[in-house]
Amino acid sequence: MHMGQGPGIREFNRLYKELDDLYHNLALRQGLSDSASIILYALYLLGDGCLQRDICDLSYISKQTINSSIRRLEQDGYLYLQPGRGRDMHICLTPEGRRLVEEKAAPVAAMEERAFSGMPQEDQQALLRLTHAYLARLRAEAGRIL
C-alpha cells in the first residue's frame, strides 16, 4: 500500500537531496571521494590530531567508511596515525595533507560561512530553530517505528 507524501515533505526531501548533490559535486570537482572530502573538512574544523570518533561524531558516515578512507589518505601520504590513550588513534596531517586541507576543505567551509552569514540574522535563526524542531519531531516519529 502506497500512501504517498504531501507536497511540503516532497519539496523538503528534494532540497535535502539537492544539498547532498551539491557537496557530492564539489568533492568530484576537487578530485575527492565524498568520504575523503568529509574527512578533510572535519580535519579543517576539528584540527590536526583529532580522533576518528571525532570525525564520526561530526559526519553522517559510518566508522568503517571513515576508517577505509583514512587508510587511503594515509597511503597517499596526506596523513598518519599517532597512538593515543588505549585504542585511540590521532589523525595527523603531513605537510602535503595540510596543503590539501587548505586547498580543498578551507574553501568549502568559507563558502558555507558566506552563504549562511549572507542571510539576514532572523532568517539564520529561523532556519536553525525550524531545523531543530523538525529533527526533534522526526526523532520522535522514528522512535515509534524502531
PDB file of C-alpha atoms in Angstrom, residues 4-128:
ATOM      1  CA  GLY A   4       2.450   8.970  -0.858  1.00  0.00           C
ATOM      2  CA  GLN A   5       3.687  12.172   0.669  1.00  0.00           C
ATOM      3  CA  GLY A   6       2.371  15.687   0.777  1.00  0.00           C
ATOM      4  CA  PRO A   7       3.933  18.426  -1.341  1.00  0.00           C
ATOM      5  CA  GLY A   8       5.729  20.017   1.629  1.00  0.00           C
ATOM      6  CA  ILE A   9       7.746  16.947   2.586  1.00  0.00           C
ATOM      7  CA  ARG A  10       8.420  16.128  -1.073  1.00  0.00           C
ATOM      8  CA  GLU A  11       9.894  19.605  -1.549  1.00  0.00           C
ATOM      9  CA  PHE A  12      11.888  19.312   1.684  1.00  0.00           C
ATOM     10  CA  ASN A  13      13.310  15.943   0.571  1.00  0.00           C
ATOM     11  CA  ARG A  14      14.110  17.365  -2.879  1.00  0.00           C
ATOM     12  CA  LEU A  15      16.002  20.248  -1.270  1.00  0.00           C
ATOM     13  CA  TYR A  16      17.842  17.843   1.038  1.00  0.00           C
ATOM     14  CA  LYS A  17      18.924  15.771  -1.986  1.00  0.00           C
ATOM     15  CA  GLU A  18      19.940  18.923  -3.843  1.00  0.00           C
ATOM     16  CA  LEU A  19      22.105  19.933  -0.885  1.00  0.00           C
ATOM     17  CA  ASP A  20      23.657  16.454  -0.782  1.00  0.00           C
ATOM     18  CA  ASP A  21      24.269  16.595  -4.550  1.00  0.00           C
ATOM     19  CA  LEU A  22      25.960  19.989  -4.187  1.00  0.00           C
ATOM     20  CA  TYR A  23      28.517  18.566  -1.745  1.00  0.00           C
ATOM     21  CA  HIS A  24      28.973  15.436  -3.866  1.00  0.00           C
ATOM     22  CA  ASN A  25      29.670  17.546  -6.969  1.00  0.00           C
ATOM     23  CA  LEU A  26      32.084  19.776  -5.040  1.00  0.00           C
ATOM     24  CA  ALA A  27      34.023  16.690  -3.947  1.00  0.00           C
ATOM     25  CA  LEU A  28      34.087  15.336  -7.510  1.00  0.00           C
ATOM     26  CA  ARG A  29      35.319  18.655  -8.930  1.00  0.00           C
ATOM     27  CA  GLN A  30      38.048  18.667  -6.296  1.00  0.00           C
ATOM     28  CA  GLY A  31      39.079  15.141  -7.303  1.00  0.00           C
ATOM     29  CA  LEU A  32      37.968  13.645  -3.980  1.00  0.00           C
ATOM     30  CA  SER A  33      35.611  10.920  -2.893  1.00  0.00           C
ATOM     31  CA  ASP A  34      32.736  12.033  -0.694  1.00  0.00           C
ATOM     32  CA  SER A  35      34.301  10.372   2.347  1.00  0.00           C
ATOM     33  CA  ALA A  36      37.757  11.885   1.722  1.00  0.00           C
ATOM     34  CA  SER A  37      36.144  15.299   1.345  1.00  0.00           C
ATOM     35  CA  ILE A  38      34.281  14.840   4.641  1.00  0.00           C
ATOM     36  CA  ILE A  39      37.455  13.740   6.445  1.00  0.00           C
ATOM     37  CA  LEU A  40      39.476  16.702   5.150  1.00  0.00           C
ATOM     38  CA  TYR A  41      36.626  19.046   6.096  1.00  0.00           C
ATOM     39  CA  ALA A  42      36.469  17.514   9.584  1.00  0.00           C
ATOM     40  CA  LEU A  43      40.232  17.882   9.998  1.00  0.00           C
ATOM     41  CA  TYR A  44      39.896  21.521   8.980  1.00  0.00           C
ATOM     42  CA  LEU A  45      37.184  22.110  11.601  1.00  0.00           C
ATOM     43  CA  LEU A  46      38.479  19.853  14.387  1.00  0.00           C
ATOM     44  CA  GLY A  47      42.168  20.451  13.889  1.00  0.00           C
ATOM     45  CA  ASP A  48      45.161  18.263  13.301  1.00  0.00           C
ATOM     46  CA  GLY A  49      45.379  15.332  15.704  1.00  0.00           C
ATOM     47  CA  CYS A  50      41.656  14.722  16.168  1.00  0.00           C
ATOM     48  CA  LEU A  51      40.358  11.212  16.745  1.00  0.00           C
ATOM     49  CA  GLN A  52      38.481   9.035  14.271  1.00  0.00           C
ATOM     50  CA  ARG A  53      35.457   9.071  16.594  1.00  0.00           C
ATOM     51  CA  ASP A  54      35.503  12.891  16.459  1.00  0.00           C
ATOM     52  CA  ILE A  55      35.078  12.656  12.689  1.00  0.00           C
ATOM     53  CA  CYS A  56      32.306  10.058  13.116  1.00  0.00           C
ATOM     54  CA  ASP A  57      30.501  12.403  15.512  1.00  0.00           C
ATOM     55  CA  LEU A  58      30.802  15.323  13.079  1.00  0.00           C
ATOM     56  CA  SER A  59      29.734  13.432   9.965  1.00  0.00           C
ATOM     57  CA  TYR A  60      26.966  11.108   8.890  1.00  0.00           C
ATOM     58  CA  ILE A  61      29.139   8.313   7.503  1.00  0.00           C
ATOM     59  CA  SER A  62      29.956   5.006   9.152  1.00  0.00           C
ATOM     60  CA  LYS A  63      33.075   4.286  11.180  1.00  0.00           C
ATOM     61  CA  GLN A  64      34.056   1.617   8.633  1.00  0.00           C
ATOM     62  CA  THR A  65      33.833   4.058   5.717  1.00  0.00           C
ATOM     63  CA  ILE A  66      35.801   6.674   7.637  1.00  0.00           C
ATOM     64  CA  ASN A  67      38.428   4.096   8.567  1.00  0.00           C
ATOM     65  CA  SER A  68      38.916   2.893   4.982  1.00  0.00           C
ATOM     66  CA  SER A  69      39.078   6.463   3.684  1.00  0.00           C
ATOM     67  CA  ILE A  70      41.618   7.386   6.375  1.00  0.00           C
ATOM     68  CA  ARG A  71      43.728   4.387   5.339  1.00  0.00           C
ATOM     69  CA  ARG A  72      43.576   5.550   1.718  1.00  0.00           C
ATOM     70  CA  LEU A  73      44.596   9.122   2.644  1.00  0.00           C
ATOM     71  CA  GLU A  74      47.397   7.633   4.737  1.00  0.00           C
ATOM     72  CA  GLN A  75      48.610   5.532   1.775  1.00  0.00           C
ATOM     73  CA  ASP A  76      48.513   8.649  -0.397  1.00  0.00           C
ATOM     74  CA  GLY A  77      50.799  10.449   2.074  1.00  0.00           C
ATOM     75  CA  TYR A  78      48.304  13.022   3.373  1.00  0.00           C
ATOM     76  CA  LEU A  79      48.056  11.855   6.954  1.00  0.00           C
ATOM     77  CA  TYR A  80      49.459   9.457   9.506  1.00  0.00           C
ATOM     78  CA  LEU A  81      48.084   7.861  12.634  1.00  0.00           C
ATOM     79  CA  GLN A  82      49.613   8.510  16.019  1.00  0.00           C
ATOM     80  CA  PRO A  83      48.696   6.295  19.002  1.00  0.00           C
ATOM     81  CA  GLY A  84      46.850   7.940  21.863  1.00  0.00           C
ATOM     82  CA  ARG A  85      45.318   6.553  25.044  1.00  0.00           C
ATOM     83  CA  GLY A  86      44.102   2.981  24.873  1.00  0.00           C
ATOM     84  CA  ARG A  87      42.852   2.269  21.371  1.00  0.00           C
ATOM     85  CA  ASP A  88      42.651   5.939  20.412  1.00  0.00           C
ATOM     86  CA  MET A  89      44.454   6.922  17.244  1.00  0.00           C
ATOM     87  CA  HIS A  90      45.086  10.572  16.461  1.00  0.00           C
ATOM     88  CA  ILE A  91      44.779  11.545  12.816  1.00  0.00           C
ATOM     89  CA  CYS A  92      47.666  13.837  11.953  1.00  0.00           C
ATOM     90  CA  LEU A  93      48.284  15.678   8.711  1.00  0.00           C
ATOM     91  CA  THR A  94      51.538  15.524   6.814  1.00  0.00           C
ATOM     92  CA  PRO A  95      52.770  18.781   5.237  1.00  0.00           C
ATOM     93  CA  GLU A  96      51.148  17.639   1.977  1.00  0.00           C
ATOM     94  CA  GLY A  97      47.952  16.873   3.909  1.00  0.00           C
ATOM     95  CA  ARG A  98      47.924  20.368   5.427  1.00  0.00           C
ATOM     96  CA  ARG A  99      48.229  21.816   1.943  1.00  0.00           C
ATOM     97  CA  LEU A 100      45.368  19.608   0.734  1.00  0.00           C
ATOM     98  CA  VAL A 101      43.116  20.673   3.631  1.00  0.00           C
ATOM     99  CA  GLU A 102      43.811  24.352   2.919  1.00  0.00           C
ATOM    100  CA  GLU A 103      43.249  23.842  -0.807  1.00  0.00           C
ATOM    101  CA  LYS A 104      40.115  21.662  -0.634  1.00  0.00           C
ATOM    102  CA  ALA A 105      38.352  21.963   2.749  1.00  0.00           C
ATOM    103  CA  ALA A 106      39.000  25.597   3.661  1.00  0.00           C
ATOM    104  CA  PRO A 107      37.189  26.974   0.578  1.00  0.00           C
ATOM    105  CA  VAL A 108      34.142  24.785   1.308  1.00  0.00           C
ATOM    106  CA  ALA A 109      33.981  25.994   4.922  1.00  0.00           C
ATOM    107  CA  ALA A 110      34.351  29.594   3.723  1.00  0.00           C
ATOM    108  CA  MET A 111      31.602  29.045   1.127  1.00  0.00           C
ATOM    109  CA  GLU A 112      29.251  27.784   3.843  1.00  0.00           C
ATOM    110  CA  GLU A 113      30.071  30.703   6.124  1.00  0.00           C
ATOM    111  CA  ARG A 114      29.450  33.249   3.350  1.00  0.00           C
ATOM    112  CA  ALA A 115      26.157  31.614   2.340  1.00  0.00           C
ATOM    113  CA  PHE A 116      24.863  31.436   5.919  1.00  0.00           C
ATOM    114  CA  SER A 117      26.088  34.844   7.055  1.00  0.00           C
ATOM    115  CA  GLY A 118      24.721  36.361   3.835  1.00  0.00           C
ATOM    116  CA  MET A 119      21.206  35.637   5.050  1.00  0.00           C
ATOM    117  CA  PRO A 120      19.524  38.116   7.397  1.00  0.00           C
ATOM    118  CA  GLN A 121      20.063  37.280  11.082  1.00  0.00           C
ATOM    119  CA  GLU A 122      16.377  36.488  11.589  1.00  0.00           C
ATOM    120  CA  ASP A 123      16.468  34.018   8.670  1.00  0.00           C
ATOM    121  CA  GLN A 124      19.556  32.343  10.138  1.00  0.00           C
ATOM    122  CA  GLN A 125      17.801  31.961  13.483  1.00  0.00           C
ATOM    123  CA  ALA A 126      14.583  30.744  11.850  1.00  0.00           C
ATOM    124  CA  LEU A 127      16.455  28.158   9.784  1.00  0.00           C
ATOM    125  CA  LEU A 128      18.194  26.806  12.878  1.00  0.00           C
TER     126      LEU A 128
END
